[in-house]
mmCIF file of C-alpha atoms and ligand atoms in Angstrom:
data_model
loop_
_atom_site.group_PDB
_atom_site.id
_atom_site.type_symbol
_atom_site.label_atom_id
_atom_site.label_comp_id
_atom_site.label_asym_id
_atom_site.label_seq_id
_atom_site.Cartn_x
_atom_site.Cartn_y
_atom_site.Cartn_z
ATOM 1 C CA UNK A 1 0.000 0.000 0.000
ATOM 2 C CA UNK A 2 0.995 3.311 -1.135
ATOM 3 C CA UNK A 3 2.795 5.661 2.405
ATOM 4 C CA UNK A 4 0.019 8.609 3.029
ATOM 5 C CA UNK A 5 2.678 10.376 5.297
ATOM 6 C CA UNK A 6 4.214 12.833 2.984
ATOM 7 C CA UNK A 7 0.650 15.114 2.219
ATOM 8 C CA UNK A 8 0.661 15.743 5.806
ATOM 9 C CA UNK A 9 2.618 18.797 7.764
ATOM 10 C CA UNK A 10 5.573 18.354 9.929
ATOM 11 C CA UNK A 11 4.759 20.084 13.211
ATOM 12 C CA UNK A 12 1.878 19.415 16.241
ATOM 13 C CA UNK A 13 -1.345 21.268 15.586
ATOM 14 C CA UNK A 14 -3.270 19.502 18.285
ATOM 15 C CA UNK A 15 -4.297 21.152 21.082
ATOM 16 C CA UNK A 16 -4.782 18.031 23.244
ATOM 17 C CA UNK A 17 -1.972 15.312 23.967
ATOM 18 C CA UNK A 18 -2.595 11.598 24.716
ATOM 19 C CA UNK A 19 0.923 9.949 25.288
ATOM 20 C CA UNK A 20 0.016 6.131 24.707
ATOM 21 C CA UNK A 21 3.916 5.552 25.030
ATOM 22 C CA UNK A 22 3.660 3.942 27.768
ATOM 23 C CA UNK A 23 3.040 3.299 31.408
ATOM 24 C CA UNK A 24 6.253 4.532 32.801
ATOM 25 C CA UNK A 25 4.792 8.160 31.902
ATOM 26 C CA UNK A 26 2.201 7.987 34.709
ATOM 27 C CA UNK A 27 2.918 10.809 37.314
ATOM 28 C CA UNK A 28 2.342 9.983 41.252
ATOM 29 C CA UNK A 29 -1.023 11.100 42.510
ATOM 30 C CA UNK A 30 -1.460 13.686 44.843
ATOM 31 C CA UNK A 31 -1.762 11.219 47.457
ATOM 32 C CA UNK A 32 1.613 9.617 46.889
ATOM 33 C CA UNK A 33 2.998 12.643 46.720
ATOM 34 C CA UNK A 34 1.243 13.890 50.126
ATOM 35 C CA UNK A 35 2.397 10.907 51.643
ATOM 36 C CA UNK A 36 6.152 11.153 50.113
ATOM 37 C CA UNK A 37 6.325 14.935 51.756
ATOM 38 C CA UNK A 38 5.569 13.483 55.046
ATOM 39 C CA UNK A 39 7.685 10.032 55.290
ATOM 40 C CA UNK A 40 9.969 8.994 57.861
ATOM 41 C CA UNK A 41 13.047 8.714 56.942
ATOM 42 C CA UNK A 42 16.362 6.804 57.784
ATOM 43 C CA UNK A 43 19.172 5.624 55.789
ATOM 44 C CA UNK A 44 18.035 2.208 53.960
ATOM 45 C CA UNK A 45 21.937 1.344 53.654
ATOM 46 C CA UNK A 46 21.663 1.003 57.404
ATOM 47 C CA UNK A 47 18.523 -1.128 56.732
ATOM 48 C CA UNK A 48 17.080 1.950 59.027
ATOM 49 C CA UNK A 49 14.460 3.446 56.502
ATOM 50 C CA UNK A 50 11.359 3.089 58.611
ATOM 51 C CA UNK A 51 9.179 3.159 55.356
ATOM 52 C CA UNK A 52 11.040 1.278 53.114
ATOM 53 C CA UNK A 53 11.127 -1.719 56.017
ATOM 54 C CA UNK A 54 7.273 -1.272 56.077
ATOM 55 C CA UNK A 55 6.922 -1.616 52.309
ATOM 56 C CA UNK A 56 9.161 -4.218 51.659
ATOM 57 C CA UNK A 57 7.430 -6.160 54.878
ATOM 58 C CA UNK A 58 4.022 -5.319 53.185
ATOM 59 C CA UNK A 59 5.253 -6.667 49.502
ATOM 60 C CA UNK A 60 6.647 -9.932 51.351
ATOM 61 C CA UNK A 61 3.163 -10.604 52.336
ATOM 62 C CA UNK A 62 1.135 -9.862 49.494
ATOM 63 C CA UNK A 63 3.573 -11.972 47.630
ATOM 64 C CA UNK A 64 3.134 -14.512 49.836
ATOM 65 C CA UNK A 65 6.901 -15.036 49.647
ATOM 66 C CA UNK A 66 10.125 -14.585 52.706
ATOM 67 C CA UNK A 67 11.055 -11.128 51.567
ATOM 68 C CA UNK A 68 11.552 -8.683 49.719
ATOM 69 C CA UNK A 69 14.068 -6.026 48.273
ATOM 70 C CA UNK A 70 13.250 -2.292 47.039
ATOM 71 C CA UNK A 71 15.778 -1.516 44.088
ATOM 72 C CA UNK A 72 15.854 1.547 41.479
ATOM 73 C CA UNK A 73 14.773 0.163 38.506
ATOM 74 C CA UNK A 74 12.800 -3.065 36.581
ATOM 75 C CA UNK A 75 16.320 -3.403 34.896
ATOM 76 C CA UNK A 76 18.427 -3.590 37.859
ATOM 77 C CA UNK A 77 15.803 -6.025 39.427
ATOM 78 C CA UNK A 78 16.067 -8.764 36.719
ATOM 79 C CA UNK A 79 19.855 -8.354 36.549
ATOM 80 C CA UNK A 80 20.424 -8.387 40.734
ATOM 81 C CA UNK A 81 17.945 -11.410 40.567
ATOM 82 C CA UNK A 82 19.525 -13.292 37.978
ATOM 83 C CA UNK A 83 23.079 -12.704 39.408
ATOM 84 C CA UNK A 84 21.879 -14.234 42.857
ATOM 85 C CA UNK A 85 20.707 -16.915 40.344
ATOM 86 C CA UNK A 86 23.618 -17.656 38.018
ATOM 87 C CA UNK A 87 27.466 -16.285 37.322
ATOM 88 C CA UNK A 88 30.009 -15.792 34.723
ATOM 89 C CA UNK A 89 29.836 -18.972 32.142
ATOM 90 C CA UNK A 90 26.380 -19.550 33.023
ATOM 91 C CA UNK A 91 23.130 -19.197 30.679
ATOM 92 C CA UNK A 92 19.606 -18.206 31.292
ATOM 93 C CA UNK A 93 17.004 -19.362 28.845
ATOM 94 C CA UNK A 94 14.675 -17.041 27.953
ATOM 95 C CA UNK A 95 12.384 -16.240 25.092
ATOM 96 C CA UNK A 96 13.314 -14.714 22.316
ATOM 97 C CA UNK A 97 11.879 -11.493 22.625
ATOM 98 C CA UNK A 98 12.308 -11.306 26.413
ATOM 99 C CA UNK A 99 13.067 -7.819 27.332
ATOM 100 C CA UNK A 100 16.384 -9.160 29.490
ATOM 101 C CA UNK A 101 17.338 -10.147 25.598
ATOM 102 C CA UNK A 102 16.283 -7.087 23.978
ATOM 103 C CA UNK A 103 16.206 -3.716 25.851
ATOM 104 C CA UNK A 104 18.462 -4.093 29.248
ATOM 105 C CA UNK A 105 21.769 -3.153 27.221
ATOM 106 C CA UNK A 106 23.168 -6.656 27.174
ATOM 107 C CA UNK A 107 23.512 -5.633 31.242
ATOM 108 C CA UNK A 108 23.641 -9.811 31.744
ATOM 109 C CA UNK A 109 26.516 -10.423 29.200
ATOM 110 C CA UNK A 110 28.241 -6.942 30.195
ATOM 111 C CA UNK A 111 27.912 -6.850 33.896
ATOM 112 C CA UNK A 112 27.114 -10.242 34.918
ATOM 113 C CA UNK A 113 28.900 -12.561 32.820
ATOM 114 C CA UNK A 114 25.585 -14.329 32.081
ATOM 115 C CA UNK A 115 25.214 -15.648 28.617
ATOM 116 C CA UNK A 116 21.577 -15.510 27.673
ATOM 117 C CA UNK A 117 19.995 -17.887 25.911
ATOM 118 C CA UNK A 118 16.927 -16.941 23.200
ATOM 119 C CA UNK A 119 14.257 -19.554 22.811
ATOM 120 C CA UNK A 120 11.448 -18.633 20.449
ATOM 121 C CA UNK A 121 8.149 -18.557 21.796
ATOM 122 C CA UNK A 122 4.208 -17.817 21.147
ATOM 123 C CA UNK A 123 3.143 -14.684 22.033
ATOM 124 C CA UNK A 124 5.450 -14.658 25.246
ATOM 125 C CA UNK A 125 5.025 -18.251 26.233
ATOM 126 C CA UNK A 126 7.645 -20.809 26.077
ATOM 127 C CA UNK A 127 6.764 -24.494 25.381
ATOM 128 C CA UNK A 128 8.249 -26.799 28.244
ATOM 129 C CA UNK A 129 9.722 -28.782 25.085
ATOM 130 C CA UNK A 130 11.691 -25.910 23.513
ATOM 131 C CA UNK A 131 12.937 -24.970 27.173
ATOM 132 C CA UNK A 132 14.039 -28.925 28.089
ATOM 133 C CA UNK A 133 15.693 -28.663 24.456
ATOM 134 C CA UNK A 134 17.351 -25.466 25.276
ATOM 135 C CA UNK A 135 19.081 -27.378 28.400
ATOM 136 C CA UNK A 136 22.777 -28.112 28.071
ATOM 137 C CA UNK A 137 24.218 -31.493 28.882
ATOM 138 C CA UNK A 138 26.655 -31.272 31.557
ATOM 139 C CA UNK A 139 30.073 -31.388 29.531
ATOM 140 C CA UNK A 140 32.903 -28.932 30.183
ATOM 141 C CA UNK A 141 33.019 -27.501 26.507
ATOM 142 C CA UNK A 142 29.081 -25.928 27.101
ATOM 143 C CA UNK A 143 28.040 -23.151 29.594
ATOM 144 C CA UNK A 144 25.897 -24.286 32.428
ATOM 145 C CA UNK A 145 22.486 -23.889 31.882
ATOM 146 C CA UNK A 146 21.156 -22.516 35.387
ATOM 147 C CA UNK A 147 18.213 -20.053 35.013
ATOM 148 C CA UNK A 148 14.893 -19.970 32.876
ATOM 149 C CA UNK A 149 13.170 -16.925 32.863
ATOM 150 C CA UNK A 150 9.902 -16.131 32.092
ATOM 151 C CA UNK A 151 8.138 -12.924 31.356
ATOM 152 C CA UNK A 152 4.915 -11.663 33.005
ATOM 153 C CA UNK A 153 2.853 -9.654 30.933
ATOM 154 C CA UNK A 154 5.159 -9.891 28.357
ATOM 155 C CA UNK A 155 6.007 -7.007 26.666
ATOM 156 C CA UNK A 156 7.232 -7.525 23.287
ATOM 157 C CA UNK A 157 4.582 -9.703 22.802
ATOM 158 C CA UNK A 158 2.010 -6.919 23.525
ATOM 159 C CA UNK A 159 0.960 -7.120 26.867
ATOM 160 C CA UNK A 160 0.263 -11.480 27.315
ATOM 161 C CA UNK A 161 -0.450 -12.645 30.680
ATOM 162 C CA UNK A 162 1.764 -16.164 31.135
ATOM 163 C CA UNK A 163 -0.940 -18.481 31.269
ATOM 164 C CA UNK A 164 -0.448 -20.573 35.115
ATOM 165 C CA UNK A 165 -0.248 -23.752 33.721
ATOM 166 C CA UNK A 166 2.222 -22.964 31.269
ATOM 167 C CA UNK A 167 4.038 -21.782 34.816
ATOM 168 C CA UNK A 168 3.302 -24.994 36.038
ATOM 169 C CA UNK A 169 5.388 -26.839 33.023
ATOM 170 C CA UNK A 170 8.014 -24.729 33.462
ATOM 171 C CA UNK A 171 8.560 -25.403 36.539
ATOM 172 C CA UNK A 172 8.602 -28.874 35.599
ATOM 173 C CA UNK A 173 11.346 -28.770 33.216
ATOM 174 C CA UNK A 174 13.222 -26.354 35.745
ATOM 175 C CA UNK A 175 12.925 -29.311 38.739
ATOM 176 C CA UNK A 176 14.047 -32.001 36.214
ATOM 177 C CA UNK A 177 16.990 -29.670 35.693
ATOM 178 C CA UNK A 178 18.367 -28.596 39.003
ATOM 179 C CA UNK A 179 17.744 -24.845 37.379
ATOM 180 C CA UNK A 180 15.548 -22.052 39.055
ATOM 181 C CA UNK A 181 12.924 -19.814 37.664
ATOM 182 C CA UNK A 182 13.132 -16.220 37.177
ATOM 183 C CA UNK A 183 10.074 -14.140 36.591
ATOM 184 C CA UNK A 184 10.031 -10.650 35.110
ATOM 185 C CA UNK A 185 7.229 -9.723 36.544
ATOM 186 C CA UNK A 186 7.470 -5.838 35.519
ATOM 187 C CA UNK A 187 3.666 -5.792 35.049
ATOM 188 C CA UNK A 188 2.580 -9.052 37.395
ATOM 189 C CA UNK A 189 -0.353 -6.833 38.774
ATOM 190 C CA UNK A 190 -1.594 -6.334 35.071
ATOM 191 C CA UNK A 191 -1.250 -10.345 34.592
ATOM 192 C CA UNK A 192 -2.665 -10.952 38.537
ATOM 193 C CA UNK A 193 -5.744 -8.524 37.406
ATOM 194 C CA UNK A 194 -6.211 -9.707 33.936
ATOM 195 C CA UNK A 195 -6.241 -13.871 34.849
ATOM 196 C CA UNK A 196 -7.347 -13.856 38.517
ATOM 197 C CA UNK A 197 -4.248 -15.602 39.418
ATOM 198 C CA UNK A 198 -2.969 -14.021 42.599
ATOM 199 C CA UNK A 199 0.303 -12.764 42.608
ATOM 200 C CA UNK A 200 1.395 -14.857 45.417
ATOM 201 C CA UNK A 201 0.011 -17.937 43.340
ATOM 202 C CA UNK A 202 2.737 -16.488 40.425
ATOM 203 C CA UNK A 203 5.574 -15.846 43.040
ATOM 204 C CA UNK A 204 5.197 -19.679 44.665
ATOM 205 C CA UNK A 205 5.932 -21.125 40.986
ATOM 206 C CA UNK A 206 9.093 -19.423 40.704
ATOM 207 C CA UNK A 207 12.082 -18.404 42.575
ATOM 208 C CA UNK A 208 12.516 -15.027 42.296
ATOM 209 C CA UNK A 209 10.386 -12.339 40.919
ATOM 210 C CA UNK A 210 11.150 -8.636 39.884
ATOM 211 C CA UNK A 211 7.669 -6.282 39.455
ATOM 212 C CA UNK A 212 7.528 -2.620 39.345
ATOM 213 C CA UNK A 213 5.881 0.251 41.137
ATOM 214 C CA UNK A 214 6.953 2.815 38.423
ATOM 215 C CA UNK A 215 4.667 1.623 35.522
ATOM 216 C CA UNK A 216 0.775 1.259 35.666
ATOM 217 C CA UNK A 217 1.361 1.572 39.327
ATOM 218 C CA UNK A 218 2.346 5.116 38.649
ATOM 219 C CA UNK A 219 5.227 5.740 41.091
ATOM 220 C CA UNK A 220 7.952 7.938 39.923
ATOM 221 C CA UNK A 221 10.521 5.272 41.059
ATOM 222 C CA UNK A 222 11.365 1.606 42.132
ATOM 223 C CA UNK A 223 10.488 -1.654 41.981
ATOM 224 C CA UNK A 224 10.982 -4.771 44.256
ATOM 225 C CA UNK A 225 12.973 -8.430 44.458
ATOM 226 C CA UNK A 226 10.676 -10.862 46.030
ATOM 227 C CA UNK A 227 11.613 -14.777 46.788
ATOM 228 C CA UNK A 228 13.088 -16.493 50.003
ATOM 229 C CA UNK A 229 14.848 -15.269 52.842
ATOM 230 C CA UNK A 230 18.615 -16.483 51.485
ATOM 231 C CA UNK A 231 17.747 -14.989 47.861
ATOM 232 C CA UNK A 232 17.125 -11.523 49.047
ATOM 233 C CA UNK A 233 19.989 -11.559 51.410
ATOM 234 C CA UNK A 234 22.071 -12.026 48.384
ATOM 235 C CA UNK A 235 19.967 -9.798 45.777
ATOM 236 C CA UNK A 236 21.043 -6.915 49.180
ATOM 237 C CA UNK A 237 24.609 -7.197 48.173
ATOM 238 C CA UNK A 238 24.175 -7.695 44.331
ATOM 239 C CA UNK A 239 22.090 -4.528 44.686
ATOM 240 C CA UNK A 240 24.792 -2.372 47.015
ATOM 241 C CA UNK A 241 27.530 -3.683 44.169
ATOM 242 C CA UNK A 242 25.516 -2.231 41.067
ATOM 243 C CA UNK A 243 25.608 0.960 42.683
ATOM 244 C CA UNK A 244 21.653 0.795 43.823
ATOM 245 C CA UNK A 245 21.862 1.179 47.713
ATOM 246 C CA UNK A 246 20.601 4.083 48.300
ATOM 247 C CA UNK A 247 19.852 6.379 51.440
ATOM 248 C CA UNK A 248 16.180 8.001 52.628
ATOM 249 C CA UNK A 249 14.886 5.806 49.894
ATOM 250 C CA UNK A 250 11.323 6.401 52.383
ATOM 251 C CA UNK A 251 10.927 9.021 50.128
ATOM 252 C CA UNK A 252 10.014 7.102 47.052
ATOM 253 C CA UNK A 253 8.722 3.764 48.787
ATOM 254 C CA UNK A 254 6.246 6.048 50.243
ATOM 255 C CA UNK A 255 4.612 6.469 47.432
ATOM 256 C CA UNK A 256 4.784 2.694 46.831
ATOM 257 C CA UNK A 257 2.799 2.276 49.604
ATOM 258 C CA UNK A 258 -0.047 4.148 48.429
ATOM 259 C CA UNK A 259 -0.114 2.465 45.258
ATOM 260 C CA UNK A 260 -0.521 -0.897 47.235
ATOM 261 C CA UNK A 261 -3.581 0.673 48.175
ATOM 262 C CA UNK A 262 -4.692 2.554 45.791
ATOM 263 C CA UNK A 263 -3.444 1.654 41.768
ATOM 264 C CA UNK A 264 -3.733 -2.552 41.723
ATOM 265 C CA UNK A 265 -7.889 -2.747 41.199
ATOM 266 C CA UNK A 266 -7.878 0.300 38.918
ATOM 267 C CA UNK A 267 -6.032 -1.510 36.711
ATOM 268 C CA UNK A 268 -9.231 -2.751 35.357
ATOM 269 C CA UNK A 269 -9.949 0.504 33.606
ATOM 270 C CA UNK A 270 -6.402 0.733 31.835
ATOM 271 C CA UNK A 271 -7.276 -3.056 30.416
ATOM 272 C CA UNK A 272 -10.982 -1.927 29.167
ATOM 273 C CA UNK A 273 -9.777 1.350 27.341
ATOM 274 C CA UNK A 274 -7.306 -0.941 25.729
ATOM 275 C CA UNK A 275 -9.857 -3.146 24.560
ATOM 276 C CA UNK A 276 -11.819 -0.169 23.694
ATOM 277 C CA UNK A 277 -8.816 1.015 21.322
ATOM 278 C CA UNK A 278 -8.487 -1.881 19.946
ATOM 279 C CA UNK A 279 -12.144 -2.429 18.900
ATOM 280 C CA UNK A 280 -12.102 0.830 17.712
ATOM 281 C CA UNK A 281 -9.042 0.189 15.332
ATOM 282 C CA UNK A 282 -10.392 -3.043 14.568
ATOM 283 C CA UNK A 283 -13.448 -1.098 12.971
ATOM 284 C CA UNK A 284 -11.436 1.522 10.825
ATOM 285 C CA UNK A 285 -9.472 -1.810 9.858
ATOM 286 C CA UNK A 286 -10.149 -5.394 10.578
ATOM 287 C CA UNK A 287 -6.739 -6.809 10.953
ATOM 288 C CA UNK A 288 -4.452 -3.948 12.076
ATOM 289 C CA UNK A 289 -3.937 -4.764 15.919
ATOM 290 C CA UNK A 290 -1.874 -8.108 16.913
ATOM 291 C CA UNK A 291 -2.338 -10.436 18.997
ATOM 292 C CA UNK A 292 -6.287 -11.664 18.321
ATOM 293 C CA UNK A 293 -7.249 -10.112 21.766
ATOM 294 C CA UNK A 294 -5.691 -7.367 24.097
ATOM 295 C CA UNK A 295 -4.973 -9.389 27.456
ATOM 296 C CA UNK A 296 -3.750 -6.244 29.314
ATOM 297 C CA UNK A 297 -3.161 -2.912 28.777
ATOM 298 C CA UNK A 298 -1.382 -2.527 25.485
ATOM 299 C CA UNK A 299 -2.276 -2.674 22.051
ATOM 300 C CA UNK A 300 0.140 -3.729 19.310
ATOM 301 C CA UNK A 301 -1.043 -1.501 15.643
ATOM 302 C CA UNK A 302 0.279 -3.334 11.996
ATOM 303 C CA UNK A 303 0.501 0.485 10.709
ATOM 304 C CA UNK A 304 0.752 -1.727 7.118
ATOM 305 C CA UNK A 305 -3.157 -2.004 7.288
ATOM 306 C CA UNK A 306 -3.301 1.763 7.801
ATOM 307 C CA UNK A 307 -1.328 2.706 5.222
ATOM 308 C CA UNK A 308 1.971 3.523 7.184
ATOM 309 C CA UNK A 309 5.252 2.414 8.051
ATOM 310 C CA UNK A 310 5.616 2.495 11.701
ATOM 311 C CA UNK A 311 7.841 5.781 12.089
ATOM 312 C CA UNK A 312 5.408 7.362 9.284
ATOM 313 C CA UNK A 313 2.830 6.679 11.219
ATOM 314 C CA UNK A 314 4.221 7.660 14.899
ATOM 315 C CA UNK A 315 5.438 11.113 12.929
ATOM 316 C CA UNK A 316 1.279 11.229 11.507
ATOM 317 C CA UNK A 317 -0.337 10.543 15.109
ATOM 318 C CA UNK A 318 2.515 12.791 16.607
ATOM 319 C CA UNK A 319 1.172 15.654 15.280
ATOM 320 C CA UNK A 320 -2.256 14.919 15.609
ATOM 321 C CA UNK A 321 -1.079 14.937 19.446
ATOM 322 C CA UNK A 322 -1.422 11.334 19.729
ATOM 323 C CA UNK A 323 1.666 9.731 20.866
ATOM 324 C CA UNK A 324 2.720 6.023 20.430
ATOM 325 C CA UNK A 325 6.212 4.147 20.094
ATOM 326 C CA UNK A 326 7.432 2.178 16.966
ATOM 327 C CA UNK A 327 7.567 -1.017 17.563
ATOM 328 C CA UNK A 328 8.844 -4.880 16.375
ATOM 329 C CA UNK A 329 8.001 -7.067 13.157
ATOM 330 C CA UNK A 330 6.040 -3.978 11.339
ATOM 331 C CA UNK A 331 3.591 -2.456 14.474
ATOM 332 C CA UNK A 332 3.637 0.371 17.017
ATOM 333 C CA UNK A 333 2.813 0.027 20.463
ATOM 334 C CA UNK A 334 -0.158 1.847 22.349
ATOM 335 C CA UNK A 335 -0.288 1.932 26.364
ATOM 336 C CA UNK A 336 -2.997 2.652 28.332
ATOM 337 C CA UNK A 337 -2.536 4.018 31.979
ATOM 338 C CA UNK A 338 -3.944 5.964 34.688
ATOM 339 C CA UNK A 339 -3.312 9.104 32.950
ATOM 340 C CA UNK A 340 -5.374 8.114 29.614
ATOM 341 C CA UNK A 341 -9.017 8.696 30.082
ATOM 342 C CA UNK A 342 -11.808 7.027 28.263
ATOM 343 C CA UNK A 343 -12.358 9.906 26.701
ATOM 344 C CA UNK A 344 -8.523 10.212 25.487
ATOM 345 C CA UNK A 345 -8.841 6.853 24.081
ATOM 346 C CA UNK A 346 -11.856 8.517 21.952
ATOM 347 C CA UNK A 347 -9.970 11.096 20.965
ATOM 348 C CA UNK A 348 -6.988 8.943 19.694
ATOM 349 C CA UNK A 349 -9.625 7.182 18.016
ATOM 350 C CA UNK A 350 -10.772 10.460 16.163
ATOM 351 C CA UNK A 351 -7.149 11.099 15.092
ATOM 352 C CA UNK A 352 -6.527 7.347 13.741
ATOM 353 C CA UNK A 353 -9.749 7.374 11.888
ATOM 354 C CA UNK A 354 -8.857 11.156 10.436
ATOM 355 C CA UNK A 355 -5.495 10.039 9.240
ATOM 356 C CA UNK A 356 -6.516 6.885 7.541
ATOM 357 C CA UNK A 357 -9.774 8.096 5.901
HETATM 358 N N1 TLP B 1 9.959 -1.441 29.702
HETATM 359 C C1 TLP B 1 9.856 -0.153 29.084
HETATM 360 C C2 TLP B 1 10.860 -0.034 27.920
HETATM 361 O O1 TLP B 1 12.103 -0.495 28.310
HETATM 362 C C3 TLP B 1 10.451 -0.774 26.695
HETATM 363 C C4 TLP B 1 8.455 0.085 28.586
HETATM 364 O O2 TLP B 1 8.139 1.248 28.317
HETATM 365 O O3 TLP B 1 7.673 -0.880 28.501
HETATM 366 N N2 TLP B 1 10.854 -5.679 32.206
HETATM 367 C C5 TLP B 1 9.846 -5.339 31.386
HETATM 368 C C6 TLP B 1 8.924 -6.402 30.898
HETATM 369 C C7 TLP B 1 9.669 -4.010 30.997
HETATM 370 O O4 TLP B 1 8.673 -3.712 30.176
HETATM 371 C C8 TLP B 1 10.571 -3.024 31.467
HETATM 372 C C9 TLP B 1 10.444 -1.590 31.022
HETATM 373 C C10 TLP B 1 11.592 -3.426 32.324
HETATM 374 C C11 TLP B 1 11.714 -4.770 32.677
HETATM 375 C C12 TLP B 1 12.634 -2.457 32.857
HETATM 376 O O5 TLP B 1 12.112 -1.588 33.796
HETATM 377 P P1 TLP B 1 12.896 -0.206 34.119
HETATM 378 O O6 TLP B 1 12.536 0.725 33.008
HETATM 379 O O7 TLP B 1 12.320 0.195 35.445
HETATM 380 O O8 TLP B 1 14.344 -0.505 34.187
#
């Protein structure tokens, strides 16, 4: 199909901006922010940050796991965890599009030592046969094959929940193999909400599990290590030697706390207005949003079917103050979060239907 980019000007005439690109745009409420002016404090290197303590005491349980670990970043969580879980010569198996593989910088080849090792998947999922197949034999030519991780919702893939009893293979082949379980559990509230499955029900399957507060949760920063007692004792000094131990951290985790309270239900309403955009693209064009069904909260566009390369058609929707991300294999990705109302979704709508007509 012929571009339609090139008729259309250069700069933003919209008066209104939706930023669909992605959740990590969400700013604290005013609660969270309330509650961060007023924390107590203490130095968290001491282990003395009264409301960092509280939090990670309060993740622990809802996880239904030993403890946990507040650390700076998703990316720091999945490489602290999967140092605790393997070392230099090792491998962790891992889809193919993981985000570990894809967008962490190579952090477990550069920092870590870690080779990983891409298995190709179905929207997210790995088959327990590709992972067994994936295994190494023990023989001192091969790395040792120590870690599979999983993703959960899975990104690249456009927001899939990890089905539980694809968990439950996994776990299989790990036990058969003496190797643990990682899960990237970035957006395990999205998956917990979407599929019922309790995120303690997720965290007993695996042996460590990174989520963050600083995406549809909408804190400004953090996310946590969860798993046993030993593993987060470890992931403490991992964490101090990648340069994340940090001081009055109460500051941030306060807001953490309200989010506990506050953001996991509402995710609900960032999983419907997905499913509204994606009905509503589905109408200007049958076929142009992958997978079949939006799980969660993000909506994967083949700009093809609308007449656009991906970058022609962020640059188009740019300017009609819509804003989305180019994405993978042909598509652009679309978030929804707490700061995209119904009503934005409409409106993005409006401006998809304008530039394709
Ligand atoms: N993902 C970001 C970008 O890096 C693509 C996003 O906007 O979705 N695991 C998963 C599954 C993630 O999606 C992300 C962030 C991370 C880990 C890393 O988290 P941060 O950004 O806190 O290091």
């Amino acid at each position: 199909m012929e571009s339609r980019s090139s008729s259309r000007p250069p700069f933003s005439s919209a008066s209104r901006v939706v930023d669909l690109r992605s959740d990590t745009l969400t700013a604290p409420t005013a609660e969270m922010r309330h509650a961060m002016a007023s924390a107590a404090l203490g130095d968290d290197v001491f282990g003395e940050d009264p409301t960092t303590n509280l939090l990670q005491e309060r993740v622990a349980d809802l996880c239904g796991v030993e403890a946990a670990l507040y650390v700076p970043s998703g990316s720091m969580g999945n490489l602290v965890s999967l140092r605790c879980m393997a070392g230099p010569g090792d491998e962790v198996i891992c889809h193919a599009d993981a985000h570990i593989f894809h967008y962490e910088v190579a952090s477990l080849a550069a920092v870590a030592g870690i080779q990983a090792r891409p298995v190709p998947g179905h929207w997210g999922v790995l088959d327990p046969e590709s992972i067994s197949a994936a295994v190494r034999p023990a023989f001192d030519t091969f790395p040792r094959s120590k870690v599979i991780a999983l993703e959960n919702t899975h990104n690249l893939a456009g927001g899939t929940v990890y089905p539980i009893d694809d968990i439950r293979s996994a776990r299989k082949v790990a036990d058969e193999n003496g190797l643990k379980i990682h899960m990237d559990g970035a957006r395990i509230f999205n998956a917990s909400v979407a599929s019922g499955v309790p995120v303690s029900e997720y965290c007993s399957l695996v042996d460590g599990l990174t989520f963050c507060f600083s995406k549809g949760l909408s804190c400004p920063v953090g996310s946590m290590v969860v798993g046993s007692r030993d593993f987060i004792k470890l992931a403490h000094r991992y964490r101090k030697m990648h340069g994340g131990g940090m001081r009055q951290t109460g500051v941030l985790t306060a807001a953490c706390l309200v989010a506990l309270d506050t953001m996991i239900d509402r995710l609900d309403d960032d999983h419907a207005n997905a499913r509204r955009l994606a009905n509503g693209i589905k109408r200007i064009s049958e076929h142009a949003t992958v997978p079949e069904n939006v799980q969660t909260n993000m909506v994967l566009v083949k700009t093809e079917q609308l007449g656009y390369t991906p970058s022609e058609f962020v640059e188009v929707m740019g300017v009609e103050g819509v804003k989305c991300l180019a994405y993978q294999r042909g598509t652009v990705r679309m978030v929804t979060h707490k700061d995209v109302s119904t009503y934005d979704i409409d409106y993005a709508l409006e401006r998809i239907d304008a530039v394709t007509r």
